[in-house]
PDB file of C-alpha atoms in Angstrom:
ATOM      1  CA  MET R  54      20.677  17.497   8.462  1.00 67.00           C
ATOM      2  CA  PRO R  55      21.944  16.943  12.013  1.00 78.00           C
ATOM      3  CA  VAL R  56      25.665  16.719  12.578  1.00 79.00           C
ATOM      4  CA  VAL R  57      26.883  14.481  15.383  1.00 80.00           C
ATOM      5  CA  GLU R  58      30.257  14.099  17.029  1.00 78.00           C
ATOM      6  CA  TYR R  59      31.418  10.530  16.641  1.00 76.00           C
ATOM      7  CA  ALA R  60      34.849   9.559  17.905  1.00 72.00           C
ATOM      8  CA  GLY R  61      36.114  13.126  17.694  1.00 78.00           C
ATOM      9  CA  SER R  62      34.939  13.882  14.162  1.00 80.00           C
ATOM     10  CA  SER R  63      31.802  15.649  12.966  1.00 85.00           C
ATOM     11  CA  ILE R  64      29.622  13.310  10.956  1.00 84.00           C
ATOM     12  CA  GLU R  65      26.497  14.283   9.044  1.00 85.00           C
ATOM     13  CA  VAL R  66      23.543  11.949   9.639  1.00 86.00           C
ATOM     14  CA  ASN R  67      19.906  12.023   8.523  1.00 89.00           C
ATOM     15  CA  ASP R  68      16.932  12.265  10.897  1.00 87.00           C
ATOM     16  CA  GLU R  69      16.961   8.523  11.507  1.00 87.00           C
ATOM     17  CA  GLY R  70      20.661   8.444  12.298  1.00 87.00           C
ATOM     18  CA  PHE R  71      22.001   6.961   9.053  1.00 92.00           C
ATOM     19  CA  LEU R  72      25.246   8.451   7.744  1.00 91.00           C
ATOM     20  CA  VAL R  73      24.668  10.821   4.850  1.00 89.00           C
ATOM     21  CA  ASP R  74      28.109  10.161   3.391  1.00 88.00           C
ATOM     22  CA  SER R  75      29.215   6.545   3.688  1.00 88.00           C
ATOM     23  CA  SER R  76      32.857   7.559   3.129  1.00 89.00           C
ATOM     24  CA  GLN R  77      32.864   9.375   6.501  1.00 86.00           C
ATOM     25  CA  TRP R  78      32.547   5.960   8.180  1.00 90.00           C
ATOM     26  CA  THR R  79      35.391   4.610  10.278  1.00 90.00           C
ATOM     27  CA  PRO R  80      35.468   1.656  12.687  1.00 91.00           C
ATOM     28  CA  GLU R  81      35.383   4.178  15.546  1.00 89.00           C
ATOM     29  CA  VAL R  82      32.212   5.692  14.088  1.00 89.00           C
ATOM     30  CA  ALA R  83      30.703   2.180  13.995  1.00 91.00           C
ATOM     31  CA  GLU R  84      31.524   1.714  17.682  1.00 90.00           C
ATOM     32  CA  ALA R  85      29.925   5.047  18.527  1.00 88.00           C
ATOM     33  CA  ILE R  86      26.724   4.320  16.555  1.00 90.00           C
ATOM     34  CA  ALA R  87      26.524   0.876  18.181  1.00 91.00           C
ATOM     35  CA  THR R  88      26.840   2.297  21.691  1.00 89.00           C
ATOM     36  CA  GLY R  89      24.120   4.814  20.907  1.00 87.00           C
ATOM     37  CA  ASN R  90      21.838   1.962  19.854  1.00 88.00           C
ATOM     38  CA  GLY R  91      22.114  -0.341  22.839  1.00 88.00           C
ATOM     39  CA  ILE R  92      25.076  -2.454  21.717  1.00 90.00           C
ATOM     40  CA  ASP R  93      27.812  -2.241  24.357  1.00 88.00           C
ATOM     41  CA  GLU R  94      30.651  -3.559  22.295  1.00 90.00           C
ATOM     42  CA  LEU R  95      31.112  -4.730  18.713  1.00 92.00           C
ATOM     43  CA  ASN R  96      32.495  -8.286  18.747  1.00 93.00           C
ATOM     44  CA  ASP R  97      34.028 -10.378  15.967  1.00 93.00           C
ATOM     45  CA  GLN R  98      30.618 -11.502  14.724  1.00 93.00           C
ATOM     46  CA  HIS R  99      29.417  -7.885  14.496  1.00 95.00           C
ATOM     47  CA  TRP R 100      32.520  -7.094  12.457  1.00 95.00           C
ATOM     48  CA  LYS R 101      31.835 -10.011  10.125  1.00 93.00           C
ATOM     49  CA  VAL R 102      28.404  -8.510   9.431  1.00 95.00           C
ATOM     50  CA  ILE R 103      29.740  -4.974   9.039  1.00 95.00           C
ATOM     51  CA  THR R 104      32.551  -6.036   6.703  1.00 94.00           C
ATOM     52  CA  PHE R 105      30.127  -8.034   4.556  1.00 95.00           C
ATOM     53  CA  CYS R 106      27.592  -5.189   4.434  1.00 94.00           C
ATOM     54  CA  ARG R 107      30.173  -2.626   3.351  1.00 94.00           C
ATOM     55  CA  GLU R 108      31.750  -4.873   0.743  1.00 93.00           C
ATOM     56  CA  ASP R 109      28.398  -6.001  -0.630  1.00 94.00           C
ATOM     57  CA  ALA R 110      27.027  -2.441  -0.766  1.00 93.00           C
ATOM     58  CA  ALA R 111      30.150  -1.301  -2.628  1.00 91.00           C
ATOM     59  CA  LYS R 112      29.530  -4.009  -5.238  1.00 92.00           C
ATOM     60  CA  GLN R 113      25.733  -3.831  -5.458  1.00 89.00           C
ATOM     61  CA  GLY R 114      25.240  -0.126  -4.924  1.00 90.00           C
ATOM     62  CA  THR R 115      22.616  -0.721  -2.224  1.00 91.00           C
ATOM     63  CA  PRO R 116      22.849  -2.066   1.333  1.00 92.00           C
ATOM     64  CA  PRO R 117      22.067  -5.805   1.630  1.00 91.00           C
ATOM     65  CA  GLY R 118      18.840  -7.078   3.204  1.00 90.00           C
ATOM     66  CA  LEU R 119      18.874  -9.476   6.143  1.00 92.00           C
ATOM     67  CA  ARG R 120      18.341 -12.607   4.101  1.00 91.00           C
ATOM     68  CA  ARG R 121      21.286 -11.707   1.929  1.00 90.00           C
ATOM     69  CA  ILE R 122      23.442 -11.016   4.989  1.00 93.00           C
ATOM     70  CA  SER R 123      22.440 -14.294   6.659  1.00 93.00           C
ATOM     71  CA  LYS R 124      23.196 -16.304   3.523  1.00 91.00           C
ATOM     72  CA  ASN R 125      26.533 -14.723   2.664  1.00 92.00           C
ATOM     73  CA  SER R 126      28.247 -13.206   5.702  1.00 92.00           C
ATOM     74  CA  GLY R 127      28.803 -16.363   7.725  1.00 91.00           C
ATOM     75  CA  VAL R 128      26.449 -15.066  10.441  1.00 93.00           C
ATOM     76  CA  ASN R 129      23.069 -16.798  10.445  1.00 94.00           C
ATOM     77  CA  MET R 130      19.639 -15.252  10.988  1.00 94.00           C
ATOM     78  CA  LYS R 131      19.297 -16.317  14.625  1.00 94.00           C
ATOM     79  CA  GLU R 132      22.650 -14.793  15.457  1.00 95.00           C
ATOM     80  CA  LEU R 133      21.856 -11.572  13.583  1.00 95.00           C
ATOM     81  CA  TYR R 134      18.962 -11.017  15.964  1.00 95.00           C
ATOM     82  CA  GLN R 135      21.191 -11.717  18.960  1.00 93.00           C
ATOM     83  CA  LEU R 136      23.829  -9.289  17.704  1.00 94.00           C
ATOM     84  CA  PHE R 137      21.316  -6.515  17.002  1.00 93.00           C
ATOM     85  CA  PRO R 138      18.457  -7.093  19.459  1.00 90.00           C
ATOM     86  CA  LYS R 139      16.794  -3.773  18.662  1.00 89.00           C
ATOM     87  CA  GLY R 140      16.309  -4.879  15.064  1.00 90.00           C
ATOM     88  CA  PRO R 141      19.027  -5.968  12.662  1.00 93.00           C
ATOM     89  CA  GLY R 142      17.068  -4.671   9.649  1.00 88.00           C
ATOM     90  CA  LYS R 143      18.071  -1.073  10.256  1.00 91.00           C
ATOM     91  CA  LEU R 144      20.959  -1.413  12.683  1.00 93.00           C
ATOM     92  CA  ALA R 145      23.258  -3.594  10.572  1.00 94.00           C
ATOM     93  CA  ALA R 146      23.192  -0.967   7.819  1.00 94.00           C
ATOM     94  CA  MET R 147      23.375   1.976  10.215  1.00 94.00           C
ATOM     95  CA  VAL R 148      26.425   0.681  12.081  1.00 94.00           C
ATOM     96  CA  SER R 149      28.032  -0.078   8.709  1.00 94.00           C
ATOM     97  CA  GLY R 150      27.576   3.542   7.690  1.00 92.00           C
ATOM     98  CA  LEU R 151      25.168   2.666   4.868  1.00 94.00           C
ATOM     99  CA  PRO R 152      21.756   4.092   3.997  1.00 93.00           C
ATOM    100  CA  LYS R 153      18.542   2.465   5.233  1.00 91.00           C
ATOM    101  CA  PRO R 154      17.870  -0.729   3.223  1.00 89.00           C
ATOM    102  CA  GLN R 155      15.026  -0.406   0.754  1.00 87.00           C
ATOM    103  CA  GLY R 156      14.161  -4.115   0.598  1.00 81.00           C
ATOM    104  CA  CYS R 157      11.436  -5.690   2.759  1.00 81.00           C
ATOM    105  CA  ILE R 158      13.192  -8.992   3.414  1.00 82.00           C
TER     106      ILE R 158
ATOM    107  CA  MET S 514      -2.235  11.920  22.681  1.00 47.00           C
ATOM    108  CA  THR S 515      -2.632  15.657  22.425  1.00 49.00           C
ATOM    109  CA  THR S 516      -3.489  17.838  25.367  1.00 50.00           C
ATOM    110  CA  THR S 517      -4.440  21.405  24.600  1.00 50.00           C
ATOM    111  CA  THR S 518      -4.975  23.964  27.281  1.00 51.00           C
ATOM    112  CA  LEU S 519      -6.723  27.190  26.357  1.00 52.00           C
ATOM    113  CA  ASP S 520      -5.715  29.999  28.656  1.00 53.00           C
ATOM    114  CA  GLU S 521      -7.846  32.990  29.535  1.00 51.00           C
ATOM    115  CA  PRO S 522      -7.918  35.600  26.756  1.00 50.00           C
ATOM    116  CA  THR S 523      -5.131  38.117  27.219  1.00 49.00           C
ATOM    117  CA  THR S 524      -5.645  41.826  27.340  1.00 51.00           C
ATOM    118  CA  SER S 525      -4.983  42.131  23.630  1.00 52.00           C
ATOM    119  CA  GLY S 526      -7.958  39.889  22.990  1.00 50.00           C
ATOM    120  CA  GLN S 527      -5.895  36.962  21.718  1.00 54.00           C
ATOM    121  CA  SER S 528      -5.754  33.684  23.547  1.00 52.00           C
ATOM    122  CA  THR S 529      -2.477  31.984  24.255  1.00 55.00           C
ATOM    123  CA  VAL S 530      -2.361  28.279  23.619  1.00 59.00           C
ATOM    124  CA  ALA S 531      -0.172  26.095  25.765  1.00 60.00           C
ATOM    125  CA  GLU S 532       0.219  22.821  23.974  1.00 69.00           C
ATOM    126  CA  THR S 533       1.756  19.582  25.133  1.00 77.00           C
ATOM    127  CA  VAL S 534       2.141  17.163  22.276  1.00 82.00           C
ATOM    128  CA  GLN S 535       3.237  13.639  23.022  1.00 85.00           C
ATOM    129  CA  GLU S 536       5.051  11.791  20.275  1.00 85.00           C
ATOM    130  CA  PRO S 537       3.125   8.755  18.949  1.00 88.00           C
ATOM    131  CA  GLN S 538       4.463   5.636  20.632  1.00 88.00           C
ATOM    132  CA  PRO S 539       6.345   3.144  18.447  1.00 89.00           C
ATOM    133  CA  ILE S 540       4.601  -0.181  17.862  1.00 91.00           C
ATOM    134  CA  GLN S 541       5.863  -2.767  20.374  1.00 93.00           C
ATOM    135  CA  ARG S 542       4.119  -5.949  19.253  1.00 96.00           C
ATOM    136  CA  VAL S 543       2.024  -7.194  16.331  1.00 97.00           C
ATOM    137  CA  SER S 544      -0.290 -10.199  16.065  1.00 97.00           C
ATOM    138  CA  ILE S 545      -0.882 -11.268  12.506  1.00 97.00           C
ATOM    139  CA  ILE S 546      -3.723 -13.613  11.647  1.00 97.00           C
ATOM    140  CA  CYS S 547      -3.139 -15.602   8.454  1.00 96.00           C
ATOM    141  CA  SER S 548      -6.436 -17.084   7.344  1.00 95.00           C
ATOM    142  CA  LYS S 549      -5.812 -17.734   3.634  1.00 93.00           C
ATOM    143  CA  GLY S 550      -3.703 -20.434   2.085  1.00 89.00           C
ATOM    144  CA  SER S 551      -3.312 -19.363  -1.517  1.00 89.00           C
ATOM    145  CA  LEU S 552       0.199 -18.354  -2.497  1.00 87.00           C
ATOM    146  CA  ASP S 553      -0.696 -14.710  -3.125  1.00 85.00           C
ATOM    147  CA  MET S 554      -2.378 -14.404   0.272  1.00 90.00           C
ATOM    148  CA  ALA S 555       0.322 -16.321   2.152  1.00 92.00           C
ATOM    149  CA  TYR S 556       3.136 -13.863   1.569  1.00 91.00           C
ATOM    150  CA  PRO S 557       1.631 -10.606   2.909  1.00 93.00           C
ATOM    151  CA  GLY S 558       1.370 -11.919   6.473  1.00 95.00           C
ATOM    152  CA  LEU S 559       4.850 -13.436   6.380  1.00 95.00           C
ATOM    153  CA  VAL S 560       6.398 -10.240   5.028  1.00 94.00           C
ATOM    154  CA  MET S 561       4.594  -8.106   7.628  1.00 95.00           C
ATOM    155  CA  ALA S 562       5.719 -10.363  10.492  1.00 96.00           C
ATOM    156  CA  ASN S 563       9.294 -10.488   9.258  1.00 94.00           C
ATOM    157  CA  GLY S 564       9.387  -6.728   8.738  1.00 93.00           C
ATOM    158  CA  ALA S 565       8.274  -6.228  12.330  1.00 95.00           C
ATOM    159  CA  ARG S 566      11.083  -8.432  13.631  1.00 95.00           C
ATOM    160  CA  MET S 567      13.625  -6.607  11.446  1.00 94.00           C
ATOM    161  CA  MET S 568      12.594  -3.417  13.270  1.00 91.00           C
ATOM    162  CA  GLY S 569      12.892  -5.083  16.663  1.00 92.00           C
ATOM    163  CA  ILE S 570       9.105  -5.300  17.076  1.00 95.00           C
ATOM    164  CA  GLU S 571       7.746  -8.465  18.718  1.00 95.00           C
ATOM    165  CA  ALA S 572       5.684 -10.495  16.260  1.00 96.00           C
ATOM    166  CA  MET S 573       3.350 -13.456  16.485  1.00 97.00           C
ATOM    167  CA  VAL S 574       1.542 -15.164  13.624  1.00 97.00           C
ATOM    168  CA  PHE S 575      -1.692 -17.088  14.179  1.00 97.00           C
ATOM    169  CA  PHE S 576      -2.505 -19.496  11.350  1.00 97.00           C
ATOM    170  CA  THR S 577      -6.179 -20.291  11.055  1.00 96.00           C
ATOM    171  CA  PHE S 578      -8.540 -21.829   8.495  1.00 95.00           C
ATOM    172  CA  TRP S 579      -6.752 -22.118   5.139  1.00 94.00           C
ATOM    173  CA  GLY S 580      -3.791 -20.266   6.563  1.00 94.00           C
ATOM    174  CA  LEU S 581      -2.948 -23.599   8.205  1.00 95.00           C
ATOM    175  CA  ASP S 582      -1.804 -24.836   4.789  1.00 94.00           C
ATOM    176  CA  MET S 583       1.225 -22.569   5.180  1.00 95.00           C
ATOM    177  CA  ILE S 584       2.441 -24.536   8.193  1.00 95.00           C
ATOM    178  CA  THR S 585       1.241 -28.010   7.176  1.00 95.00           C
ATOM    179  CA  GLU S 586       4.103 -30.297   6.137  1.00 94.00           C
ATOM    180  CA  ASP S 587       2.215 -31.811   3.162  1.00 93.00           C
ATOM    181  CA  LYS S 588       0.828 -28.524   1.854  1.00 92.00           C
ATOM    182  CA  VAL S 589       3.449 -25.825   2.362  1.00 92.00           C
ATOM    183  CA  ASP S 590       5.375 -26.602  -0.816  1.00 90.00           C
ATOM    184  CA  HIS S 591       2.242 -26.813  -2.968  1.00 86.00           C
ATOM    185  CA  LEU S 592       0.461 -23.513  -2.388  1.00 87.00           C
ATOM    186  CA  HIS S 593      -1.163 -22.091  -5.515  1.00 84.00           C
ATOM    187  CA  VAL S 594      -2.301 -18.786  -6.922  1.00 81.00           C
ATOM    188  CA  ALA S 595      -6.062 -18.990  -7.478  1.00 75.00           C
ATOM    189  CA  THR S 596      -6.825 -18.171 -11.114  1.00 72.00           C
ATOM    190  CA  VAL S 597     -10.601 -18.292 -10.745  1.00 69.00           C
ATOM    191  CA  GLY S 598     -12.321 -15.617  -8.669  1.00 68.00           C
ATOM    192  CA  ASN S 599      -9.070 -13.824  -7.883  1.00 73.00           C
ATOM    193  CA  PRO S 600      -9.760 -10.080  -8.124  1.00 69.00           C
ATOM    194  CA  ALA S 601      -6.052  -9.445  -8.565  1.00 69.00           C
ATOM    195  CA  LEU S 602      -6.178 -11.120 -11.982  1.00 68.00           C
ATOM    196  CA  PRO S 603      -8.932  -9.157 -13.737  1.00 64.00           C
ATOM    197  CA  MET S 604      -7.332  -9.677 -17.112  1.00 65.00           C
ATOM    198  CA  MET S 605      -7.907 -13.392 -16.866  1.00 68.00           C
ATOM    199  CA  PRO S 606     -11.383 -14.476 -17.938  1.00 69.00           C
ATOM    200  CA  THR S 607     -12.899 -17.029 -15.561  1.00 70.00           C
ATOM    201  CA  MET S 608     -13.184 -19.614 -18.359  1.00 68.00           C
ATOM    202  CA  ILE S 609      -9.468 -19.340 -19.110  1.00 72.00           C
ATOM    203  CA  GLY S 610      -8.544 -19.343 -15.429  1.00 72.00           C
ATOM    204  CA  GLY S 611     -10.485 -22.548 -15.005  1.00 72.00           C
ATOM    205  CA  LEU S 612      -8.598 -24.429 -17.706  1.00 73.00           C
ATOM    206  CA  PRO S 613      -6.398 -27.293 -16.513  1.00 74.00           C
ATOM    207  CA  GLY S 614      -2.858 -26.136 -15.816  1.00 76.00           C
ATOM    208  CA  MET S 615      -3.637 -22.422 -15.494  1.00 74.00           C
ATOM    209  CA  GLU S 616      -3.112 -22.403 -11.732  1.00 76.00           C
ATOM    210  CA  ALA S 617       0.204 -24.143 -12.164  1.00 78.00           C
ATOM    211  CA  VAL S 618       1.329 -21.569 -14.728  1.00 79.00           C
ATOM    212  CA  ALA S 619       0.300 -18.607 -12.565  1.00 80.00           C
ATOM    213  CA  SER S 620       1.905 -20.181  -9.494  1.00 79.00           C
ATOM    214  CA  LYS S 621       5.122 -20.856 -11.343  1.00 82.00           C
ATOM    215  CA  MET S 622       5.216 -17.256 -12.575  1.00 81.00           C
ATOM    216  CA  MET S 623       4.695 -15.907  -9.081  1.00 79.00           C
ATOM    217  CA  LYS S 624       7.380 -18.169  -7.598  1.00 80.00           C
ATOM    218  CA  LYS S 625       9.831 -17.013 -10.246  1.00 83.00           C
ATOM    219  CA  GLN S 626       9.101 -13.348  -9.505  1.00 80.00           C
ATOM    220  CA  MET S 627       9.532 -13.979  -5.779  1.00 80.00           C
ATOM    221  CA  GLU S 628      12.853 -15.650  -6.352  1.00 79.00           C
ATOM    222  CA  ASP S 629      14.078 -12.695  -8.413  1.00 79.00           C
ATOM    223  CA  LEU S 630      13.245 -10.364  -5.524  1.00 78.00           C
ATOM    224  CA  GLU S 631      15.114 -12.622  -3.078  1.00 78.00           C
ATOM    225  CA  ILE S 632      11.852 -13.531  -1.340  1.00 85.00           C
ATOM    226  CA  PRO S 633      12.160 -17.100  -0.051  1.00 90.00           C
ATOM    227  CA  PRO S 634       9.672 -19.927  -0.648  1.00 90.00           C
ATOM    228  CA  VAL S 635       7.047 -20.237   2.103  1.00 92.00           C
ATOM    229  CA  ARG S 636       8.774 -23.130   3.912  1.00 93.00           C
ATOM    230  CA  GLU S 637      12.046 -21.206   4.129  1.00 93.00           C
ATOM    231  CA  PHE S 638      10.155 -18.060   5.097  1.00 94.00           C
ATOM    232  CA  ILE S 639       8.607 -19.878   8.065  1.00 96.00           C
ATOM    233  CA  GLU S 640      12.066 -21.083   9.151  1.00 95.00           C
ATOM    234  CA  MET S 641      13.383 -17.546   8.770  1.00 94.00           C
ATOM    235  CA  LEU S 642      10.567 -16.137  10.915  1.00 95.00           C
ATOM    236  CA  SER S 643      11.225 -18.713  13.589  1.00 96.00           C
ATOM    237  CA  ASP S 644      14.948 -17.869  13.592  1.00 94.00           C
ATOM    238  CA  ALA S 645      14.024 -14.201  13.779  1.00 94.00           C
ATOM    239  CA  GLY S 646      12.167 -14.893  17.013  1.00 94.00           C
ATOM    240  CA  ALA S 647       8.606 -14.551  15.711  1.00 96.00           C
ATOM    241  CA  GLU S 648       6.106 -16.731  17.581  1.00 97.00           C
ATOM    242  CA  LEU S 649       4.148 -19.107  15.334  1.00 97.00           C
ATOM    243  CA  TYR S 650       0.803 -20.516  16.451  1.00 97.00           C
ATOM    244  CA  ALA S 651      -1.778 -22.824  14.898  1.00 97.00           C
ATOM    245  CA  CYS S 652      -5.516 -22.447  15.478  1.00 96.00           C
ATOM    246  CA  ARG S 653      -7.068 -25.297  17.485  1.00 94.00           C
ATOM    247  CA  MET S 654     -10.498 -25.023  15.896  1.00 94.00           C
ATOM    248  CA  ALA S 655      -9.218 -24.989  12.320  1.00 95.00           C
ATOM    249  CA  MET S 656      -7.044 -28.010  13.107  1.00 94.00           C
ATOM    250  CA  ASP S 657     -10.081 -29.893  14.396  1.00 94.00           C
ATOM    251  CA  MET S 658     -12.020 -28.830  11.325  1.00 93.00           C
ATOM    252  CA  PHE S 659      -9.357 -30.089   8.928  1.00 93.00           C
ATOM    253  CA  LYS S 660      -8.635 -33.134  11.137  1.00 94.00           C
ATOM    254  CA  LEU S 661      -4.991 -32.162  11.480  1.00 94.00           C
ATOM    255  CA  GLU S 662      -2.641 -33.481  14.152  1.00 94.00           C
ATOM    256  CA  ARG S 663       0.218 -31.518  15.721  1.00 94.00           C
ATOM    257  CA  GLU S 664       2.732 -33.890  14.065  1.00 94.00           C
ATOM    258  CA  GLU S 665       1.499 -32.826  10.627  1.00 95.00           C
ATOM    259  CA  LEU S 666       2.592 -29.236  11.233  1.00 96.00           C
ATOM    260  CA  LEU S 667       6.045 -27.789  10.607  1.00 96.00           C
ATOM    261  CA  PRO S 668       8.407 -28.126  13.583  1.00 96.00           C
ATOM    262  CA  GLN S 669       8.736 -24.328  13.818  1.00 96.00           C
ATOM    263  CA  VAL S 670       5.148 -24.022  15.107  1.00 96.00           C
ATOM    264  CA  ASP S 671       5.409 -23.109  18.795  1.00 96.00           C
ATOM    265  CA  GLU S 672       1.961 -24.071  20.015  1.00 95.00           C
ATOM    266  CA  VAL S 673      -1.662 -24.828  19.124  1.00 96.00           C
ATOM    267  CA  LEU S 674      -3.948 -22.122  20.519  1.00 95.00           C
ATOM    268  CA  THR S 675      -7.641 -21.556  21.066  1.00 95.00           C
ATOM    269  CA  VAL S 676      -8.972 -18.155  20.095  1.00 94.00           C
ATOM    270  CA  MET S 677      -9.017 -17.220  23.786  1.00 94.00           C
ATOM    271  CA  ASP S 678      -5.325 -18.128  24.085  1.00 94.00           C
ATOM    272  CA  PHE S 679      -4.709 -16.007  21.013  1.00 95.00           C
ATOM    273  CA  TYR S 680      -6.161 -12.919  22.660  1.00 95.00           C
ATOM    274  CA  GLU S 681      -4.209 -13.564  25.854  1.00 94.00           C
ATOM    275  CA  LYS S 682      -0.966 -13.801  23.914  1.00 95.00           C
ATOM    276  CA  SER S 683      -1.911 -10.695  21.941  1.00 95.00           C
ATOM    277  CA  ALA S 684      -1.818  -8.438  25.020  1.00 93.00           C
ATOM    278  CA  GLY S 685      -0.581  -5.035  23.921  1.00 91.00           C
ATOM    279  CA  SER S 686      -0.533  -6.095  20.254  1.00 94.00           C
ATOM    280  CA  GLN S 687      -1.698  -4.425  17.116  1.00 94.00           C
ATOM    281  CA  ILE S 688      -3.812  -7.104  15.422  1.00 95.00           C
ATOM    282  CA  ILE S 689      -3.644  -7.513  11.660  1.00 95.00           C
ATOM    283  CA  PHE S 690      -6.038  -9.864   9.843  1.00 96.00           C
ATOM    284  CA  ILE S 691      -5.155 -11.282   6.470  1.00 94.00           C
TER     285      ILE S 691
END
């Protein structure tokens, strides 16, 4: 597994860039992953999504799909695509330090 | 694309192989043709289009023939699972499948299963695709055939296209027919 330097700490990620250990995640790590994926800066709306994803994953045991995020995070579908133009399906989970979502919706 | 260059044999009799392997290019755009209007054939195209958008891939959906039912205001909420002649239901004898009410039962079962998996009803799915930036097009010829007007389609439909328009808009696309 590759190890990358994010915000001064060594973080283990898988081949696709998802954190191997979600507990290694910090807000600084989120910023670093975002920058590496074409998002210049994480704004309040990004943080709403990230906070929801982490809380929901902690409760459900799996990262939420986009429909679930759009219905429960206070950020709607249109906005999700504006926040993560390269594809919110993977990026929302990746920036949140969660594994790749297994759902198709 | 793989380019292999075979060099001259070396003195030891073995050839050296200089290989340049280019990574396969990620898919940039998909065009999905939805031509069936039964409930079980409606979802695959919608899921494929939505999945593309989730990955940041451009997606367009072209609704033609019975696929138009999925974007027709009067029909979208009443799509059914066919219980006669549906190869996915081999356990159901044709005579049973043809009984009154069987389609309704099968459709209800499928809708329930979809709901459990957090898959939205078709109308909501179309809205979701539109919000996700997928382009939604209706087929001109099928509309003429079914005597449908633009006003009878869901508001999320971007445009009515001829098949020639479809190919123009599909430039650089992978085309998927359902």
